[in-house]
CSV table of C-alpha atoms and ligand atoms in Angstrom, one decimal:
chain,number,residue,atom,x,y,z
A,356,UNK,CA,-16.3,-8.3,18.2
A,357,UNK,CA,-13.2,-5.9,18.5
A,358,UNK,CA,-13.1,-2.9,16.6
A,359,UNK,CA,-9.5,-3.8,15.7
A,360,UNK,CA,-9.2,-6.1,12.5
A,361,UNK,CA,-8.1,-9.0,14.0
A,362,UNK,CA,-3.8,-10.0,13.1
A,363,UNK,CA,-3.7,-13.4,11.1
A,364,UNK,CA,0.0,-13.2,10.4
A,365,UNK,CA,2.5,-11.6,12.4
A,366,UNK,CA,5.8,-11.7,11.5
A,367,UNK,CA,8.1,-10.4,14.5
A,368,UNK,CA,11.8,-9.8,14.3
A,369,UNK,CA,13.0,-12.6,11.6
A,370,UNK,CA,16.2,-12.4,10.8
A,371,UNK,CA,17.4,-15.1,7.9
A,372,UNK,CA,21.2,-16.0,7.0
A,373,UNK,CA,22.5,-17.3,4.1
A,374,UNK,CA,25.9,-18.5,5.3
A,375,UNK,CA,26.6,-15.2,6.9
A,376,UNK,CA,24.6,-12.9,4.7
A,377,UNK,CA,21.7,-11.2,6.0
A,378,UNK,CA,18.6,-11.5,3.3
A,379,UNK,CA,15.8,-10.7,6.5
A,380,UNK,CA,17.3,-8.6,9.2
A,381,UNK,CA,15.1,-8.0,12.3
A,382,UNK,CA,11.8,-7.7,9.7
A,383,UNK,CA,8.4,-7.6,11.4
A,384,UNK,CA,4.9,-7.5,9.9
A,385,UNK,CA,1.4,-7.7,10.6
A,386,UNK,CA,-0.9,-8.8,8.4
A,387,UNK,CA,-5.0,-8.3,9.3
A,388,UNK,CA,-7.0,-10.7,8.2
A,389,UNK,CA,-8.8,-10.9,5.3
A,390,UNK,CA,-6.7,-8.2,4.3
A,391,UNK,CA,-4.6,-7.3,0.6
A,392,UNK,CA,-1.3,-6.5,1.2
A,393,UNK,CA,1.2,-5.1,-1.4
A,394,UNK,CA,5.0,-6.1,-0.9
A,395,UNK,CA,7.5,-4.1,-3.0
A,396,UNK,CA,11.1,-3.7,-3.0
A,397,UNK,CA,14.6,-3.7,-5.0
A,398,UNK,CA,16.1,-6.5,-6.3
A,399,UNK,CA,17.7,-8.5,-3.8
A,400,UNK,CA,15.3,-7.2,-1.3
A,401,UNK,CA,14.6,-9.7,0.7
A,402,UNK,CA,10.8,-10.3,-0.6
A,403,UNK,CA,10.3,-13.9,-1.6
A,404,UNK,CA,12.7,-15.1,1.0
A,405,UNK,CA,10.3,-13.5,3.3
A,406,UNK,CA,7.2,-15.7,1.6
A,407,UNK,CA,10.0,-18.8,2.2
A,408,UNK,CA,10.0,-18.0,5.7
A,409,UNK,CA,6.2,-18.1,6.5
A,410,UNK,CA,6.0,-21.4,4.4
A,411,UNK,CA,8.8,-23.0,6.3
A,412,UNK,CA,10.8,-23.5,3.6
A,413,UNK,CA,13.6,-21.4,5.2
A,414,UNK,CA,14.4,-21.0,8.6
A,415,UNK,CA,15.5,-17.8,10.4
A,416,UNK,CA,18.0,-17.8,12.6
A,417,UNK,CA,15.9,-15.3,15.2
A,418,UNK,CA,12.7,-14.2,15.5
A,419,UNK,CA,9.1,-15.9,15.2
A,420,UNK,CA,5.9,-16.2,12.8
A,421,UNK,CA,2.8,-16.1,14.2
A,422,UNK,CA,0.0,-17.3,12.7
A,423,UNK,CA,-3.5,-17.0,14.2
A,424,UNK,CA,-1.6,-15.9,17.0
A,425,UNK,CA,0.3,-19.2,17.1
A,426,UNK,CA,3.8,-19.4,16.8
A,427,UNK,CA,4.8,-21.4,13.7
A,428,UNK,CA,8.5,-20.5,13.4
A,429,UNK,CA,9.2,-24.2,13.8
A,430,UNK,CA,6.6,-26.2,12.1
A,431,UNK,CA,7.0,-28.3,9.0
A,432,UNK,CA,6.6,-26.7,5.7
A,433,UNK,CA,3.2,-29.5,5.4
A,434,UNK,CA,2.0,-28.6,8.8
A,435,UNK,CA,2.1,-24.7,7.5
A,436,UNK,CA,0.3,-25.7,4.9
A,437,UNK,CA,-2.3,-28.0,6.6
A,438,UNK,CA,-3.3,-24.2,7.9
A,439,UNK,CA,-4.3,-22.7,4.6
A,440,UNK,CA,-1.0,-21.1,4.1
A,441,UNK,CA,-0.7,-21.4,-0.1
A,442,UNK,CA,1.8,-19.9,-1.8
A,443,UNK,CA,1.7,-19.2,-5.6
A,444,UNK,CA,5.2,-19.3,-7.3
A,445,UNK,CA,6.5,-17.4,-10.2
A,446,UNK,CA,6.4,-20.1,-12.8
A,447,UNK,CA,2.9,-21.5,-14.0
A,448,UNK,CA,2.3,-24.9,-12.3
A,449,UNK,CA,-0.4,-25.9,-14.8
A,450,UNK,CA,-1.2,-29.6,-16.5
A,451,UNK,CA,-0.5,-29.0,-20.0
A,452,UNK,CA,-2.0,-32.0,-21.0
A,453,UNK,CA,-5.5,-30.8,-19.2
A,454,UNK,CA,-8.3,-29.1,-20.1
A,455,UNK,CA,-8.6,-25.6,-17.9
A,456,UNK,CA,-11.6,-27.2,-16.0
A,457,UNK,CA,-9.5,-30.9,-15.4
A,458,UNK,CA,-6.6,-28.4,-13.8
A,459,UNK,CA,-9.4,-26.9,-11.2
A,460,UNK,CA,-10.9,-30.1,-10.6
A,461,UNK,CA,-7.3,-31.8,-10.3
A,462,UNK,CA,-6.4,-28.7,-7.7
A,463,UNK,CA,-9.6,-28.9,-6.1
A,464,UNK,CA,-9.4,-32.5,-4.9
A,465,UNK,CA,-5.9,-32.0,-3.3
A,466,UNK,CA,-8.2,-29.9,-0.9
A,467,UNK,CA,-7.5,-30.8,2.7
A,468,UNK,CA,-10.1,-28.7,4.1
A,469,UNK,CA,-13.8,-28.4,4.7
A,470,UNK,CA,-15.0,-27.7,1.3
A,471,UNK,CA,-13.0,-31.2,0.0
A,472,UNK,CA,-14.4,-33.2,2.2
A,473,UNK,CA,-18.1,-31.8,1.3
A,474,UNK,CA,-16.9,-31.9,-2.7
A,475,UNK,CA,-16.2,-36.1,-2.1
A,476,UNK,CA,-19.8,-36.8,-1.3
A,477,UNK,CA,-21.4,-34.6,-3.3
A,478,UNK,CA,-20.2,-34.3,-7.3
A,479,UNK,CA,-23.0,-31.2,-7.7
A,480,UNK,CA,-20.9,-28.8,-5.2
A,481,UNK,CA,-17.9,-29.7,-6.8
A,482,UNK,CA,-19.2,-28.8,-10.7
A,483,UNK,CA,-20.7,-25.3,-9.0
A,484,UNK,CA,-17.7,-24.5,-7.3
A,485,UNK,CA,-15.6,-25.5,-10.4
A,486,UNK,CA,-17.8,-23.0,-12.4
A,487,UNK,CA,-17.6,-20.3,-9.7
A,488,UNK,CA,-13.9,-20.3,-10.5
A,489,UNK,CA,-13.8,-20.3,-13.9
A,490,UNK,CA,-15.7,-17.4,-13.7
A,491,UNK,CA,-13.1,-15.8,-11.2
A,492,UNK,CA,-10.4,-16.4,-13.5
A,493,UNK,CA,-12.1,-15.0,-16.5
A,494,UNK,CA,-11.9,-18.6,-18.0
A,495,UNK,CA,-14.9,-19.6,-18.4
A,496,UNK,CA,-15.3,-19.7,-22.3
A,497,UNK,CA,-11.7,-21.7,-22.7
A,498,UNK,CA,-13.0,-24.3,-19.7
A,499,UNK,CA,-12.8,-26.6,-21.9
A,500,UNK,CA,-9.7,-25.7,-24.3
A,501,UNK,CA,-6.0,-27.5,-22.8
A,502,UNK,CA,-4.2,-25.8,-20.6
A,503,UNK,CA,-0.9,-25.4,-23.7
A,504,UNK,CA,-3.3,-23.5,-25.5
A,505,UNK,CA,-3.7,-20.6,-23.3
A,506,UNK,CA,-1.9,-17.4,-23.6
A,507,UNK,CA,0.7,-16.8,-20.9
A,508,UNK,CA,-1.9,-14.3,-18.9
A,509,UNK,CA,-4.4,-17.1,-18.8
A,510,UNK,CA,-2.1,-19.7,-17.7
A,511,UNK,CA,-1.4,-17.5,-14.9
A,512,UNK,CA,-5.0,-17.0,-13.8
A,513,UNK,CA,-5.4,-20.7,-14.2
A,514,UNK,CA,-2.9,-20.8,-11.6
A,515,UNK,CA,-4.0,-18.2,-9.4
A,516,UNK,CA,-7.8,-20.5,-9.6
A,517,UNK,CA,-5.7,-23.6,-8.6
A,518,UNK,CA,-4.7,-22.3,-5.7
A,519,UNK,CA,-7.4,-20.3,-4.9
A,520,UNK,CA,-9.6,-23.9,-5.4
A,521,UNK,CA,-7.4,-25.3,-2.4
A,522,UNK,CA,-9.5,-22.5,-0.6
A,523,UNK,CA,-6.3,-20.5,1.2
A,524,UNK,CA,-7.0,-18.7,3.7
A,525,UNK,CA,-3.9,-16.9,3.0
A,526,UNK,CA,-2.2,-16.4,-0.7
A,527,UNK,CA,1.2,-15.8,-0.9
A,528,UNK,CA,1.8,-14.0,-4.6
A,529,UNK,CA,5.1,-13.8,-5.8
A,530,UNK,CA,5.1,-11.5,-8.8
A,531,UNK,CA,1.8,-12.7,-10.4
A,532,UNK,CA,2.0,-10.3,-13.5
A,533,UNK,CA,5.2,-11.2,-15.0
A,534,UNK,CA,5.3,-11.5,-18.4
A,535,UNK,CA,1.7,-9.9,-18.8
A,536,UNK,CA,0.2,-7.2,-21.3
A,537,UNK,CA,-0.9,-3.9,-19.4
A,538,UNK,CA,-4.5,-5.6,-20.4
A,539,UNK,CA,-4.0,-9.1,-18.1
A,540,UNK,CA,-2.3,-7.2,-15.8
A,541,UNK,CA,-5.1,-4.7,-15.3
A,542,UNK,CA,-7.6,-7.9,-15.0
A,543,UNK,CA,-5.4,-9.6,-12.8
A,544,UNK,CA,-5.6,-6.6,-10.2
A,545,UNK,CA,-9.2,-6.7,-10.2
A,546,UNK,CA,-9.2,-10.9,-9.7
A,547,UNK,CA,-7.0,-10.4,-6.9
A,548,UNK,CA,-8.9,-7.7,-5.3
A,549,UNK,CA,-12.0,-10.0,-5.3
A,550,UNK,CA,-10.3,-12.9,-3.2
A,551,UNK,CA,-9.6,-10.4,-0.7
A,552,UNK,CA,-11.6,-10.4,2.4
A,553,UNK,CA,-12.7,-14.1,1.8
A,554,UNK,CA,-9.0,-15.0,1.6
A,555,UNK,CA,-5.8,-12.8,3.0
A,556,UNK,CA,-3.5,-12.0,0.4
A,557,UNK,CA,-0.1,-10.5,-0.1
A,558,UNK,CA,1.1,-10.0,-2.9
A,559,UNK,CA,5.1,-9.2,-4.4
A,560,UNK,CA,5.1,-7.2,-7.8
A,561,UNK,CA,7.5,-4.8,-9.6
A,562,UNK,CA,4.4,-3.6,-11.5
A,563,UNK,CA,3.5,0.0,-10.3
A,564,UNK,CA,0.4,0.1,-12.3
A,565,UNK,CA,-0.9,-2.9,-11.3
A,566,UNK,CA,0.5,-1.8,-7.5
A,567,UNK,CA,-1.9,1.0,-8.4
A,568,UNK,CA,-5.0,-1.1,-9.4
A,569,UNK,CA,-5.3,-3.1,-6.4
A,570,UNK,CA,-5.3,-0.4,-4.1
A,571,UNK,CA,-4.0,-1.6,-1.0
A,572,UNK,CA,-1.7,-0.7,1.6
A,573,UNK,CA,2.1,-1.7,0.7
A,574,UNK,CA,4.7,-2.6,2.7
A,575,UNK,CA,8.7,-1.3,1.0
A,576,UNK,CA,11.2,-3.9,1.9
A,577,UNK,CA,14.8,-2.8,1.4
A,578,UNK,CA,18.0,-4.7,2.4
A,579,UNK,CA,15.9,-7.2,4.0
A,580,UNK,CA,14.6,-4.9,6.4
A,581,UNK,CA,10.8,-2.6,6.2
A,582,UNK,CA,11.8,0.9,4.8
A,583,UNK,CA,8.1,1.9,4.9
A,584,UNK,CA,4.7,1.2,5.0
A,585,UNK,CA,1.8,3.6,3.4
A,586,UNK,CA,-0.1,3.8,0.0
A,587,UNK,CA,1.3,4.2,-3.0
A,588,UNK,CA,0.4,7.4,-3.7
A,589,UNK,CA,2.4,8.6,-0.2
A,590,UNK,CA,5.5,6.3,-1.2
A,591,UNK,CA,5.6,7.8,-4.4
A,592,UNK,CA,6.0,11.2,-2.9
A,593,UNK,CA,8.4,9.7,-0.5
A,594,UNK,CA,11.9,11.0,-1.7
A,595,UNK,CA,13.9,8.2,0.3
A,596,UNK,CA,11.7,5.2,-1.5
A,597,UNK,CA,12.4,6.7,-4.6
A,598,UNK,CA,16.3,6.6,-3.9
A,599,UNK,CA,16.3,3.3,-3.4
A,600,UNK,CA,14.4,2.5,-6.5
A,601,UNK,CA,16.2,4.8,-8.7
A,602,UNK,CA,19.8,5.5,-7.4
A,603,UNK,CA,20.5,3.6,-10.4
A,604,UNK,CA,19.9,4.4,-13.7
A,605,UNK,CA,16.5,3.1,-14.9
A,606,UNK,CA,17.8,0.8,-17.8
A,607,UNK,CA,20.1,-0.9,-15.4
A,608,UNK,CA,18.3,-4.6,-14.4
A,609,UNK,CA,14.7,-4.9,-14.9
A,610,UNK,CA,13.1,-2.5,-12.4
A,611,UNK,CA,10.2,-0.7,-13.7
A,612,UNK,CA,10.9,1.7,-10.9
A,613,UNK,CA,8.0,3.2,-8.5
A,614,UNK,CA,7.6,6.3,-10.4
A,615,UNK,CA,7.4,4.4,-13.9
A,616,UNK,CA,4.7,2.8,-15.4
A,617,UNK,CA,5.8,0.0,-18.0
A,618,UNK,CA,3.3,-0.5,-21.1
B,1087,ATP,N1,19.0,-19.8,-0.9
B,1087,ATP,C1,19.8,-18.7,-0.9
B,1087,ATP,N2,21.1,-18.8,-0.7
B,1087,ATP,C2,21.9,-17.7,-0.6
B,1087,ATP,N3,21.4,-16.4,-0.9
B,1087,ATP,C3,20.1,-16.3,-1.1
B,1087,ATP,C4,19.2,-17.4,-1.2
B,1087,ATP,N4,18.0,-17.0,-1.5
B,1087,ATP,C5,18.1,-15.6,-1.6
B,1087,ATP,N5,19.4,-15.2,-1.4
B,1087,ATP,C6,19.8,-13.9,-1.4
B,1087,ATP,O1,19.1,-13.1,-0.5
B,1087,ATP,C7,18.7,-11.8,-1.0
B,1087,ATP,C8,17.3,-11.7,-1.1
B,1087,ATP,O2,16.8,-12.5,-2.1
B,1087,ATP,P1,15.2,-12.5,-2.5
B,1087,ATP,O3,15.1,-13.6,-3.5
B,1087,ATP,O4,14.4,-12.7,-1.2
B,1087,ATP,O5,15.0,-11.1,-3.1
B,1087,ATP,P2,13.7,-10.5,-3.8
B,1087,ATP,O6,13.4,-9.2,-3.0
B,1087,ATP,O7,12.7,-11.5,-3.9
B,1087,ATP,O8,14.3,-10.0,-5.2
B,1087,ATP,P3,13.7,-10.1,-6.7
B,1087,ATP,O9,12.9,-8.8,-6.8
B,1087,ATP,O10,14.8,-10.1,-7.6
B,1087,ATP,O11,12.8,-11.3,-6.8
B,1087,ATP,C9,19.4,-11.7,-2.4
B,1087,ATP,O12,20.7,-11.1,-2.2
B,1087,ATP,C10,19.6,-13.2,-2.8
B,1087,ATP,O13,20.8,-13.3,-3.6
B,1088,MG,MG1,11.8,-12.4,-5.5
C-alpha cells in the first residue's frame, strides 16, 4: 500500500451558475478516504451547493468530480447514489408514526449494497446490526418509543443512524447540530467522529464548538471559492478568516462567528 491516504473524492475546478451568478467558482477539493472533513463558511458561501454538486443534484457549468478516481460530473443523481454517496439534509427525514427501531429497520432495507443483500436471507444480522446502531445513536433505551416522541437532538441522531444504516461510504452532513443543546451537540461530535474511518464524512456546521470537538481538518469556503484549509485552532488565529466571519457585526444574521462559542 502507498503511504499516501488514498483520494475518494476529488473535486477539481467546479464552477456552478445560477443564471449568471457564481455560487462555486473554480472550487477544488480532495477528500482522503475514510477521512472527517469540516466545511465552514459565511452565509451564502457556497457550502451546501457544493454537497448538491457531488450528489448530482446541480450541475456545474465547468470542472469535474471525481470519485474513486472516476469522473462523475455527469452521472445521475441515482447512479451517484448507487456508489454510497448519502447525503443527510437539514430537516429530520424520520417516520413519525414509527418506533426508533422500525425507522432503522425501514432505512436499512432500502440498502442497495452488500450488507442488504446479506440482511434479506438472514433476519439475525439484521436485528444485530439494528442494535449496533442504536447504540451508535445513543438510542438504545427509546428503541422502542415513536419517533414524535423524541426530542429534536434525538430525531437528528435517528437520522444520522438512517443514513448511516444505508452503510455510506461517504456522508455528506449539512449542518447536523441545528437546533441542538450544547449537550447533543457535544454527543453528536463524538457520534460522528466514530463513523469516521469506516465511512468518509464531511460535514457543514456554523457550530465552532462542536467544529472544535470533532477535531478534524476544515476546509473555509468563502464566495464560493476555498479561502483556507487548516485546523481550527490555525484558522482561528488567521486574521483574514476572521474578517470574513466578523466584518459584520455579530448580532447581524445567525452566525455564531469562528471566534464565538454559542451556549
Ligand atoms: N437554486 C438556486 N438558485 C439560485 N441561487 C442559489 C440557488 N441555490 C443557492 N443559491 C445561491 O448560491 C449561494 C450559495 O448558497 P448555498 O446555499 O450553497 O450557501 P451556504 O454556504 O450553504 O449558506 P448557509 O450557511 O446559509 O447554508 C447563495 O447566494 C444562494 O442564494
Ligand atoms: Mg447551506
Amino acid at each position: 500500500m502507498s503511504s499516501h491516504p488514498e483520494v475518494l473524492l476529488e473535486v477539481q475546478g467546479v464552477t456552478v451558475s445560477f443564471d449568471g451568478f457564481k455560487a462555486l467558482q473554480n472550487l477544488s477539493l480532495s477528500v482522503p478516504r475514510g477521512s472527517l472533513r469540516v466545511l465552514i463558511g459565511p452565509n451564502g458561501a457556497g457550502k451546501s451547493t457544493l454537497l448538491d454538486t457531488i450528489i448530482g443534484k446541480v450541475r456545474p457549468v465547468s470542472g469535474d468530480v471525481r470519485y474513486r478516481g472516476q469522473s462523475i460530473i455527469t452521472w445521475p443523481e441515482h447512479r451517484i447514489a448507487n456508489l454510497g454517496i448519502c447525503r443527510k439534509f437539514q430537516a429530520p427525514g424520520v417516520l413519525d408514526g414509527l418506533s426508533v427501531r422500525e425507522n432503522l429497520r425501514v432505512a436499512a432495507k432500502r440498502t442497495k449494497g452488500v450488507w442488504a443483500s446479506l440482511t434479506r436471507t438472514t433476519g439475525r444480522a439484521e436485528t444485530q446490526r439494528i442494535a449496533e446502531l442504536l447504540e451508535l445513536i445513543n438510542l438504545t433505551g427509546k428503541a422502542d418509543q415513536r419517533a414524535d416522541s423524541l426530542a429534536h437532538g434525538e430525531k437528528q441522531w435517528l437520522e444520522i443512524g438512517m443514513v448511516v444504516a444505508s452503510d455510506p461510504e461517504l456522508l455528506l452532513l449539512d449542518e447536523p447540530t441545528a437546533g441542538m443543546t450544547a449537550q447533543e451537540t457535544a454527543k453528536t461530535a463524538e457520534l460522528i467522529r466514530s463513523l469516521s474511518g469506516r465511512h468518509t464524512v464531511l460535514v457543514i456546521d456554523h457550530d465552532m464548538q462542536f467544529v472544535e470537538l470533532l477535531d478534524a481538518p476544515v476546509t473555509v469556503l468563502h464566495q464560493g471559492q476555498v479561502f483556507c484549509e487548516g485546523d481550527l485552532a490555525s484558522l482561528r488565529s488567521n486574521a483574514d478568516v476572521m474578517e470574513i466571519y466578523l466584518g459584520r457585526p455579530k448580532d447581524e444574521g445567525h452566525h455564531k462567528g469562528v471566534g464565538y462559542a454559542q451556549t
